[in-house]
PDB file of C-alpha atoms in Angstrom:
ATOM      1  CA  UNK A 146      10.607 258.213 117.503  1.00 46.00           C
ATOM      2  CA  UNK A 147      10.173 259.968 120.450  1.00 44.00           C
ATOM      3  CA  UNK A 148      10.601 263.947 120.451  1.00 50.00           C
ATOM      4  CA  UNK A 149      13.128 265.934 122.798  1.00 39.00           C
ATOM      5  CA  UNK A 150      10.807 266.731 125.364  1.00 37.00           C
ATOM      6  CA  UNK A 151       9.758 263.094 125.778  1.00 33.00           C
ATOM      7  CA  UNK A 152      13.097 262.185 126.236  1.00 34.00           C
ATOM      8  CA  UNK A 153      13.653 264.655 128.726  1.00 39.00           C
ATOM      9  CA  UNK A 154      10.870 263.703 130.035  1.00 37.00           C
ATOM     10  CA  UNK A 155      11.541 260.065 130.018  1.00 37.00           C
ATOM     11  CA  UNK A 156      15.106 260.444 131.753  1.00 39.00           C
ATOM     12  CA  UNK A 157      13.774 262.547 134.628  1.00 37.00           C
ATOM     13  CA  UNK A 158      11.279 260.234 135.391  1.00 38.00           C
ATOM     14  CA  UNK A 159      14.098 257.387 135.586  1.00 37.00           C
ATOM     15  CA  UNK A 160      16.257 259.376 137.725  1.00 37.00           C
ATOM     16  CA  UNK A 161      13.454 259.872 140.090  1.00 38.00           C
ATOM     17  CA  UNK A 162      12.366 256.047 140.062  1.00 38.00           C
ATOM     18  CA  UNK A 163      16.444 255.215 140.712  1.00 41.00           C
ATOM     19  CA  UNK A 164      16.389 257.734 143.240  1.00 41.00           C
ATOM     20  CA  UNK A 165      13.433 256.468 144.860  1.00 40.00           C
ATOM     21  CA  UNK A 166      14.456 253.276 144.432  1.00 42.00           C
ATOM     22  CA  UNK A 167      17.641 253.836 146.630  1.00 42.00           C
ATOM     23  CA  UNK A 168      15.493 255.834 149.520  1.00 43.00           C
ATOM     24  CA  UNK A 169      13.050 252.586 149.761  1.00 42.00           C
ATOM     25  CA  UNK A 170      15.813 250.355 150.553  1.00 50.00           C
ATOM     26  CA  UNK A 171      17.435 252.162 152.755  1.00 47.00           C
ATOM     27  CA  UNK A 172      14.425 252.626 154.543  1.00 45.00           C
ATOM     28  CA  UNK A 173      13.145 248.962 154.214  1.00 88.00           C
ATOM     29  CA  UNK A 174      16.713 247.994 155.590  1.00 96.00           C
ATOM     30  CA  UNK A 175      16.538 250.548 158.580  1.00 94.00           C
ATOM     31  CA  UNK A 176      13.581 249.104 159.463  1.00 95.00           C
ATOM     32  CA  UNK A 177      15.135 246.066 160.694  1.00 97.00           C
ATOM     33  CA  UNK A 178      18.645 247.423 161.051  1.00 98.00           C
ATOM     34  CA  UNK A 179      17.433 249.100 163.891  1.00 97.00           C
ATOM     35  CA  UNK A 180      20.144 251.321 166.276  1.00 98.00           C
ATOM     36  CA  UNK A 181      19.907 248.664 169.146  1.00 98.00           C
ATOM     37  CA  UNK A 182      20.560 245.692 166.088  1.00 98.00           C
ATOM     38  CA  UNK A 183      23.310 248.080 165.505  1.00 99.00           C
ATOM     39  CA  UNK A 184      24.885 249.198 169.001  1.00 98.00           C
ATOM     40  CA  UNK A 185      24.010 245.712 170.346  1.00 98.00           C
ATOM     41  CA  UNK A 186      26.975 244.361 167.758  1.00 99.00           C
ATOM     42  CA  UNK A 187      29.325 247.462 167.822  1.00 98.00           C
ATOM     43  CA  UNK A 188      29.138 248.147 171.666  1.00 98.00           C
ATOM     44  CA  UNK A 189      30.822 244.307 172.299  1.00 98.00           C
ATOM     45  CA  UNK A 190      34.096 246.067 170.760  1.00 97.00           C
ATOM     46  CA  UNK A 191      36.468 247.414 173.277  1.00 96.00           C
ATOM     47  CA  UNK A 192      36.873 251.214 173.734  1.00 95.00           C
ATOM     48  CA  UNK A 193      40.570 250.840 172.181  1.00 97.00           C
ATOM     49  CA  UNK A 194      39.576 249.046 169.505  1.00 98.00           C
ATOM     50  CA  UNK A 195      39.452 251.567 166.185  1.00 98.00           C
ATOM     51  CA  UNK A 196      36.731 250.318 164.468  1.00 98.00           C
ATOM     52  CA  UNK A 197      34.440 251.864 167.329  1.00 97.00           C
ATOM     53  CA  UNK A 198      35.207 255.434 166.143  1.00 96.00           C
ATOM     54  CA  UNK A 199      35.032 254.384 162.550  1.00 99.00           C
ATOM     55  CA  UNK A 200      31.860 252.354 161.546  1.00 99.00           C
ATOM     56  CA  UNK A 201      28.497 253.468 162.228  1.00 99.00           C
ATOM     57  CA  UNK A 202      24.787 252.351 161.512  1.00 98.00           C
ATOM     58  CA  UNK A 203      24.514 256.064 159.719  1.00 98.00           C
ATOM     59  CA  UNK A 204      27.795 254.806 157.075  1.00 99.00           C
ATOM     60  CA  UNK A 205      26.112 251.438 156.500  1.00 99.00           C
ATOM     61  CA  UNK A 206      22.919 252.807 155.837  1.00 98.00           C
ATOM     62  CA  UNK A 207      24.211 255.538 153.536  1.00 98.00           C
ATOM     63  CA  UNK A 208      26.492 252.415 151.511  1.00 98.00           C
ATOM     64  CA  UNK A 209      23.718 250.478 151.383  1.00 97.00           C
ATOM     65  CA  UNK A 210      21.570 252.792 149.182  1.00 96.00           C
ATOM     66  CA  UNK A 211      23.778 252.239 146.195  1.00 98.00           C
ATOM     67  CA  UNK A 212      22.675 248.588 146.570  1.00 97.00           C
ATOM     68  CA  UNK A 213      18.763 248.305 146.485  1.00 94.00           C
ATOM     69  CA  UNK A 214      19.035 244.985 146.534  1.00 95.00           C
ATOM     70  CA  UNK A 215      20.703 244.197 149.624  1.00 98.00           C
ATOM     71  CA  UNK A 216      18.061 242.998 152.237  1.00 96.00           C
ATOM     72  CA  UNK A 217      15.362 243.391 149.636  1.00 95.00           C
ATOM     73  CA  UNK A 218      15.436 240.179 147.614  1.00 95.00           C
ATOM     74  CA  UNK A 219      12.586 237.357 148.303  1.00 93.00           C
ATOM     75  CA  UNK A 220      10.110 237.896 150.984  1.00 92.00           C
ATOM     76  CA  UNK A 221      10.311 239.508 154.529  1.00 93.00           C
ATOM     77  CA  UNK A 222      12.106 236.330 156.183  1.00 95.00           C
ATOM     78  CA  UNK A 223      14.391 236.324 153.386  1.00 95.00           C
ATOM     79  CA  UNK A 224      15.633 239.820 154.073  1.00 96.00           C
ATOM     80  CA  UNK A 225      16.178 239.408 157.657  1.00 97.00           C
ATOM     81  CA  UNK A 226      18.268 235.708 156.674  1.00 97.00           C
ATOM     82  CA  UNK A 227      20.376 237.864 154.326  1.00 98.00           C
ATOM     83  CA  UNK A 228      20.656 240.468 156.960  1.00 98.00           C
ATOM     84  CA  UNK A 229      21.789 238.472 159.770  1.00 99.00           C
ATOM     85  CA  UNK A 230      23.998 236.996 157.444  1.00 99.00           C
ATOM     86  CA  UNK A 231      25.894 240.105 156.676  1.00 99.00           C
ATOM     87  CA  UNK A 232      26.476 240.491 160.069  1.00 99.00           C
ATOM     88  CA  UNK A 233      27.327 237.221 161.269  1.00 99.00           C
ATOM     89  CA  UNK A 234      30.334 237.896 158.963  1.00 99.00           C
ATOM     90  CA  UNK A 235      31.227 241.042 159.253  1.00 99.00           C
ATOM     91  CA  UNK A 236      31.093 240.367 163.309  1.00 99.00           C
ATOM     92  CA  UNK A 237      33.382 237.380 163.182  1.00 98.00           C
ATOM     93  CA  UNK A 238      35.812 239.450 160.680  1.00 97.00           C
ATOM     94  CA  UNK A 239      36.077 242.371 162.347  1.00 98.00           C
ATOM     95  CA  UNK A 240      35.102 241.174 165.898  1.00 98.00           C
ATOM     96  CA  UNK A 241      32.057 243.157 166.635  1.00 99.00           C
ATOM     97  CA  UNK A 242      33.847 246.172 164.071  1.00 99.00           C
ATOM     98  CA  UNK A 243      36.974 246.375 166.665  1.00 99.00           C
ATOM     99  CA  UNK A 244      39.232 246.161 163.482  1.00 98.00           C
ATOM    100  CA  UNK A 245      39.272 248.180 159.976  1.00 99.00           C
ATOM    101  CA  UNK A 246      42.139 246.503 159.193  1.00 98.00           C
ATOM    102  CA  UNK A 247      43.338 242.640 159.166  1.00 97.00           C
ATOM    103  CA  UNK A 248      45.896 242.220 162.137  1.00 95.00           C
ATOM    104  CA  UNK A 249      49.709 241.962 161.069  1.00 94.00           C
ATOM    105  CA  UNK A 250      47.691 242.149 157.503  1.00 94.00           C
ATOM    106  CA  UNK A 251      51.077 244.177 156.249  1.00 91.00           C
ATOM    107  CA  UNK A 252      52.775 241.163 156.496  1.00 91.00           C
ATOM    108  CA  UNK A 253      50.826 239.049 154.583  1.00 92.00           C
ATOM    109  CA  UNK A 254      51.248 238.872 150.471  1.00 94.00           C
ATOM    110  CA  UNK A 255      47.893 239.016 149.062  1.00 97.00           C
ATOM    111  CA  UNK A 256      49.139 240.179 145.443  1.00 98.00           C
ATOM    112  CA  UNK A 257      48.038 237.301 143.038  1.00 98.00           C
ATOM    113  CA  UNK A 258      50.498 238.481 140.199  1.00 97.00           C
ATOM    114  CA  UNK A 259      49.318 236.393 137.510  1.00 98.00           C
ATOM    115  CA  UNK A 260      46.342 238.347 137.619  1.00 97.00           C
ATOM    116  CA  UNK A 261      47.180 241.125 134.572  1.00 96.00           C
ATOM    117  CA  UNK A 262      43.944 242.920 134.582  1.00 98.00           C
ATOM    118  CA  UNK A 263      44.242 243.907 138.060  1.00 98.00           C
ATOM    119  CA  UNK A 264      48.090 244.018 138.529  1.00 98.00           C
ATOM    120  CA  UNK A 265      49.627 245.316 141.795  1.00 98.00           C
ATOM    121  CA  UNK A 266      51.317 248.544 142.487  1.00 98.00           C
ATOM    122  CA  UNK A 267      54.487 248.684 143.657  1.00 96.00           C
ATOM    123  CA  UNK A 268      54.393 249.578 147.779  1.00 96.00           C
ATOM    124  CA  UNK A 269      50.751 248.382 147.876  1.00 97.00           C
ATOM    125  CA  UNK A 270      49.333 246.007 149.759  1.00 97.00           C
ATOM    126  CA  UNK A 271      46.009 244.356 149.477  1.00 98.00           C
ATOM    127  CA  UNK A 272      45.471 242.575 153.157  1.00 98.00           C
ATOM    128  CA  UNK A 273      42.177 242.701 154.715  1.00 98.00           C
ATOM    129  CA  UNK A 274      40.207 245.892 155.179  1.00 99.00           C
ATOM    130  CA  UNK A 275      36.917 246.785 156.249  1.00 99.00           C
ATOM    131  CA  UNK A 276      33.395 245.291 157.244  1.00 99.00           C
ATOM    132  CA  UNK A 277      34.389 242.093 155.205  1.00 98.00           C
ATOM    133  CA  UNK A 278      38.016 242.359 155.175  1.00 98.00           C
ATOM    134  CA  UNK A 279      38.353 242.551 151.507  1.00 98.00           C
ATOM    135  CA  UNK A 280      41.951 241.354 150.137  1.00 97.00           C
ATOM    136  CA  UNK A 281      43.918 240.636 147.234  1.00 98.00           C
ATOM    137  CA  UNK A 282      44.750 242.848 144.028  1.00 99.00           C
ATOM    138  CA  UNK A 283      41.627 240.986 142.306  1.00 98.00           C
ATOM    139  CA  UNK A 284      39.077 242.358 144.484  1.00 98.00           C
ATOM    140  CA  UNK A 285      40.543 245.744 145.279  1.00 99.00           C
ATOM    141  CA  UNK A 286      40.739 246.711 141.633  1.00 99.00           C
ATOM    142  CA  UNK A 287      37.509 245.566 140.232  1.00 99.00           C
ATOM    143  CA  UNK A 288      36.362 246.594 143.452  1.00 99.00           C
ATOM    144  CA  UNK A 289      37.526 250.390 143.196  1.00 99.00           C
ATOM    145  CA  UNK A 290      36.386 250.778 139.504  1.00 98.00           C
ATOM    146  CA  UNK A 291      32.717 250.045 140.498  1.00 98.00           C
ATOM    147  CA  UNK A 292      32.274 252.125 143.292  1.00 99.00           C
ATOM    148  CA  UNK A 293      34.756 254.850 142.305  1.00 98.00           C
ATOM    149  CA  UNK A 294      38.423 255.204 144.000  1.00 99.00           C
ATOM    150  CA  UNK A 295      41.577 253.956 143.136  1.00 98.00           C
ATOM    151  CA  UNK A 296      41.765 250.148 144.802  1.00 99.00           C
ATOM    152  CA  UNK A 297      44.990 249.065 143.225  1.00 99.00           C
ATOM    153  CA  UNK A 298      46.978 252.376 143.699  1.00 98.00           C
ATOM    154  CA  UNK A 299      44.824 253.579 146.882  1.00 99.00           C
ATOM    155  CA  UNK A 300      43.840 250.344 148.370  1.00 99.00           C
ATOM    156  CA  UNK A 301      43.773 252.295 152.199  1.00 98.00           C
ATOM    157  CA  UNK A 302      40.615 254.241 151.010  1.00 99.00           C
ATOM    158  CA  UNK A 303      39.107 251.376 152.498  1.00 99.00           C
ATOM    159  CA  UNK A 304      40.516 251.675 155.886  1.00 98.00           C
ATOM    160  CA  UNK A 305      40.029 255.532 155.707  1.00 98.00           C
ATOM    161  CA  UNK A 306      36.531 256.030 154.252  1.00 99.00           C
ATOM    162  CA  UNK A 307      33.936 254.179 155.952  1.00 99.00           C
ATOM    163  CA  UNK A 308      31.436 255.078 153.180  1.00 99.00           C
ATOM    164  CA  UNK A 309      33.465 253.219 151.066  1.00 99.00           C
ATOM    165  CA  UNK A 310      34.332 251.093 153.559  1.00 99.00           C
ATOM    166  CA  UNK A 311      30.919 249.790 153.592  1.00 99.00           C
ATOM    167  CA  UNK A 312      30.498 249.850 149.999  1.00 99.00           C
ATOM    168  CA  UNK A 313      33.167 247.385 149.551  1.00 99.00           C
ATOM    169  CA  UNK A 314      31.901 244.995 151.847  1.00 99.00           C
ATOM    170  CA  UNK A 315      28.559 245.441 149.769  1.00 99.00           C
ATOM    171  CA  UNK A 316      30.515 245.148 146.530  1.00 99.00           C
ATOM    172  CA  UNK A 317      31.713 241.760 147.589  1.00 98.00           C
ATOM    173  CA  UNK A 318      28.752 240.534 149.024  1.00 98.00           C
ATOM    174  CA  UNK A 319      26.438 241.428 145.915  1.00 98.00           C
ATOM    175  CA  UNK A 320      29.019 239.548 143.678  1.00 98.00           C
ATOM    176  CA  UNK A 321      29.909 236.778 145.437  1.00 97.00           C
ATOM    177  CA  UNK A 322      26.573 235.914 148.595  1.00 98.00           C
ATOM    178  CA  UNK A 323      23.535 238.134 147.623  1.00 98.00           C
ATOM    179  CA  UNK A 324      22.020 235.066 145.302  1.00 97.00           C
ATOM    180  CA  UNK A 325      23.784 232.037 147.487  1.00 97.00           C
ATOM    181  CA  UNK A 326      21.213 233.501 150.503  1.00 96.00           C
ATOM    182  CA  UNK A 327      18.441 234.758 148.583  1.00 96.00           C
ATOM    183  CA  UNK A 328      18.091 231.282 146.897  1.00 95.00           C
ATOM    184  CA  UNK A 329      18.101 229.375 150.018  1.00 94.00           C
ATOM    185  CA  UNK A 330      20.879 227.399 150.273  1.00 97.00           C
ATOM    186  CA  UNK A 331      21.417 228.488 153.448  1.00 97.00           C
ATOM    187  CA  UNK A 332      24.229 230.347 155.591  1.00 98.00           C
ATOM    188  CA  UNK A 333      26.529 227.151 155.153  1.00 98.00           C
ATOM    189  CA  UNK A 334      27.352 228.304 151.075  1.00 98.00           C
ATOM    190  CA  UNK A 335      27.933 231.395 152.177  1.00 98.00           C
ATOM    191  CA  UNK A 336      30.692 230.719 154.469  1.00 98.00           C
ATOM    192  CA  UNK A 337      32.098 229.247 151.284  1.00 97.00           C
ATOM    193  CA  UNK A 338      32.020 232.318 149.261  1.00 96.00           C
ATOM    194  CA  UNK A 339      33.903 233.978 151.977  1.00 96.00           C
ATOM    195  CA  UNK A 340      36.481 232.086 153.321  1.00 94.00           C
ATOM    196  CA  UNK A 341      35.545 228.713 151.814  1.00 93.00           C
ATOM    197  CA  UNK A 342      39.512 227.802 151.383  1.00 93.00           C
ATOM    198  CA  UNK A 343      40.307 227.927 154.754  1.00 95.00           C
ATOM    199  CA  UNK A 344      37.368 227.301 157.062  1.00 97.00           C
ATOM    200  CA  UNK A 345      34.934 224.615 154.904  1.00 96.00           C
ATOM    201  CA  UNK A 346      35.226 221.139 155.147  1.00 95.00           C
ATOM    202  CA  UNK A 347      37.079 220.993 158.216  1.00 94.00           C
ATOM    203  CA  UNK A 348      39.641 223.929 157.436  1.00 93.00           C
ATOM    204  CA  UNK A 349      38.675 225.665 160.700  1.00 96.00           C
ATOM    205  CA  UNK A 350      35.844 223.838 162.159  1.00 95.00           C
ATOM    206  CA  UNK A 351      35.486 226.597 164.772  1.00 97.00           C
ATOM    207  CA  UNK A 352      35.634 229.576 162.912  1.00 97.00           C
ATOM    208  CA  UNK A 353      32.598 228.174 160.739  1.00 97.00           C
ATOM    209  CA  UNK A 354      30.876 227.169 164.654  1.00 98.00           C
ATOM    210  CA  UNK A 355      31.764 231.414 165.751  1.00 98.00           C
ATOM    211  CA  UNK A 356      30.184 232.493 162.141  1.00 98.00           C
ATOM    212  CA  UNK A 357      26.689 230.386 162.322  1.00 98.00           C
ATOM    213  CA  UNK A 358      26.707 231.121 166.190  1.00 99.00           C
ATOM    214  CA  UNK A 359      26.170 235.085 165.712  1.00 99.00           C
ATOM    215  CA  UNK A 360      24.037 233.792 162.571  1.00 99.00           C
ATOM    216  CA  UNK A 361      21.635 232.222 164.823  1.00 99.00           C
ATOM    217  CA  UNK A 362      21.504 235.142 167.216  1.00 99.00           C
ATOM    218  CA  UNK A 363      20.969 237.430 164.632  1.00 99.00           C
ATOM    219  CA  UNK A 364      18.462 235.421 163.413  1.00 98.00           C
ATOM    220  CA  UNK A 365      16.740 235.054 166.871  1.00 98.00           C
ATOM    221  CA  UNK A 366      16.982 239.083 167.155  1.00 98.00           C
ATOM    222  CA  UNK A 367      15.235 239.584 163.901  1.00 97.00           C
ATOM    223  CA  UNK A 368      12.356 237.234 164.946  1.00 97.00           C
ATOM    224  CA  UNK A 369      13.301 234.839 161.835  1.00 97.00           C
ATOM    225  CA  UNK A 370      14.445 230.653 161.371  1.00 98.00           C
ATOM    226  CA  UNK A 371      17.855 230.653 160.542  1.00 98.00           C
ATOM    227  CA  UNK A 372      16.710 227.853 158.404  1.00 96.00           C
ATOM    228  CA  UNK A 373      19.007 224.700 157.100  1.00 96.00           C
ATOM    229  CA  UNK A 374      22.312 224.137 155.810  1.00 96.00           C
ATOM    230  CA  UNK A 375      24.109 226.145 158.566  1.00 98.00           C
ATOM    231  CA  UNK A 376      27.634 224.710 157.986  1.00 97.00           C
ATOM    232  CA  UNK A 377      29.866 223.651 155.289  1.00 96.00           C
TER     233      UNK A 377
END
């Protein structure tokens, strides 16, 4: 059994590994998110637009810590893929981070009420917000209880925070992309796990064409093969 002071011991040291752990990805995923990757997408947004006052390559890379292993998974190719991934998507959501929030999104119903673990709030709406848009009352409230605010009673957090902003969009991608890309079965599936429904299998032929068109640039910035399996 081990004595107090080991345990101390032991629980610093853990801290200090997590901690470290955190600094090495950010680090690793600066490295190739450089400030021109970053301006080069951003700086396409119009003046007007308010996502150009909101996001920033400093919020994504502070969100990002909290997910070590976002852009760290595989070897180096494989964490520029899953990098230009991200923003393939998050440029053809939010075109080029113009919008924080999905247009005429208060309009839309996105409360699924036969979910009863996450029910909606009266008042509250769940429409897109943020780098990925997130929406409906099952993602905001699982959502908010992992990273920490209140996505079913608070769902504008999103729209108001770009920390959490970010960590949303990193939320969703962890739980629903991170292993489609990592595994390789290429940017195709993860156009499923996003907007699968409405897009795949001739949904909206050209949204999927905009989404593995910045994929490909992306890819051709980060000096990496998009590789195969580019549509669904």
């Amino acid at each position: 059994m081990l004595g107090h002071s080991k345990l101390s011991l032991l629980a610093t040291t853990t801290l200090l590994l997590l901690a470290a752990s955190e600094t090495v990805t950010a680090q690793s995923v600066s490295d190739i998110v450089t400030p021109a990757f970053f301006d080069g997408i951003i700086g396409q947004a119009d003046l007007s637009c308010a996502g150009k006052n909101f996001y920033s390559r400093d919020a994504f890379l502070t969100a990002v810590g909290s997910y070590p292993g976002f852009g760290t998974t595989g070897t180096s190719d494989d964490y520029k893929r899953e990098i230009a991934a991200f923003f393939a998507h998050v440029t053809h959501e939010t075109g080029h981070f113009c919008y924080i929030e999905e247009i005429d999104g208060a309009s839309k119903d996105y409360c699924d009420e036969t979910n009863t673990q996450y029910p909606c709030v009266s008042g509250k709406n769940y429409y897109g917000r943020g780098p990925i848009q997130i929406s409906w009352n099952f993602n905001y409230g699982p959502a908010g209880v992992s990273i920490g605010f209140d996505g079913l009673g608070s769902p504008e957090t999103v729209a108001n925070d770009v920390i959490i902003s970010f960590k949303t969009a990193f939320w969703y991608w962890m739980n629903n992309v991170h292993s489609i890309i990592t595994s390789g079965q290429g940017f195709g599936a993860t156009i499923r796990a996003i907007n699968g429904a409405i897009e795949c299998d001739g949904g909206n032929s050209a949204a999927v064409q905009a989404r593995v068109g910045y994929y490909q640039d992306y890819c051709n910035q980060l000096g990496v093969a998009p590789g195969d399996n580019l549509t669904c």
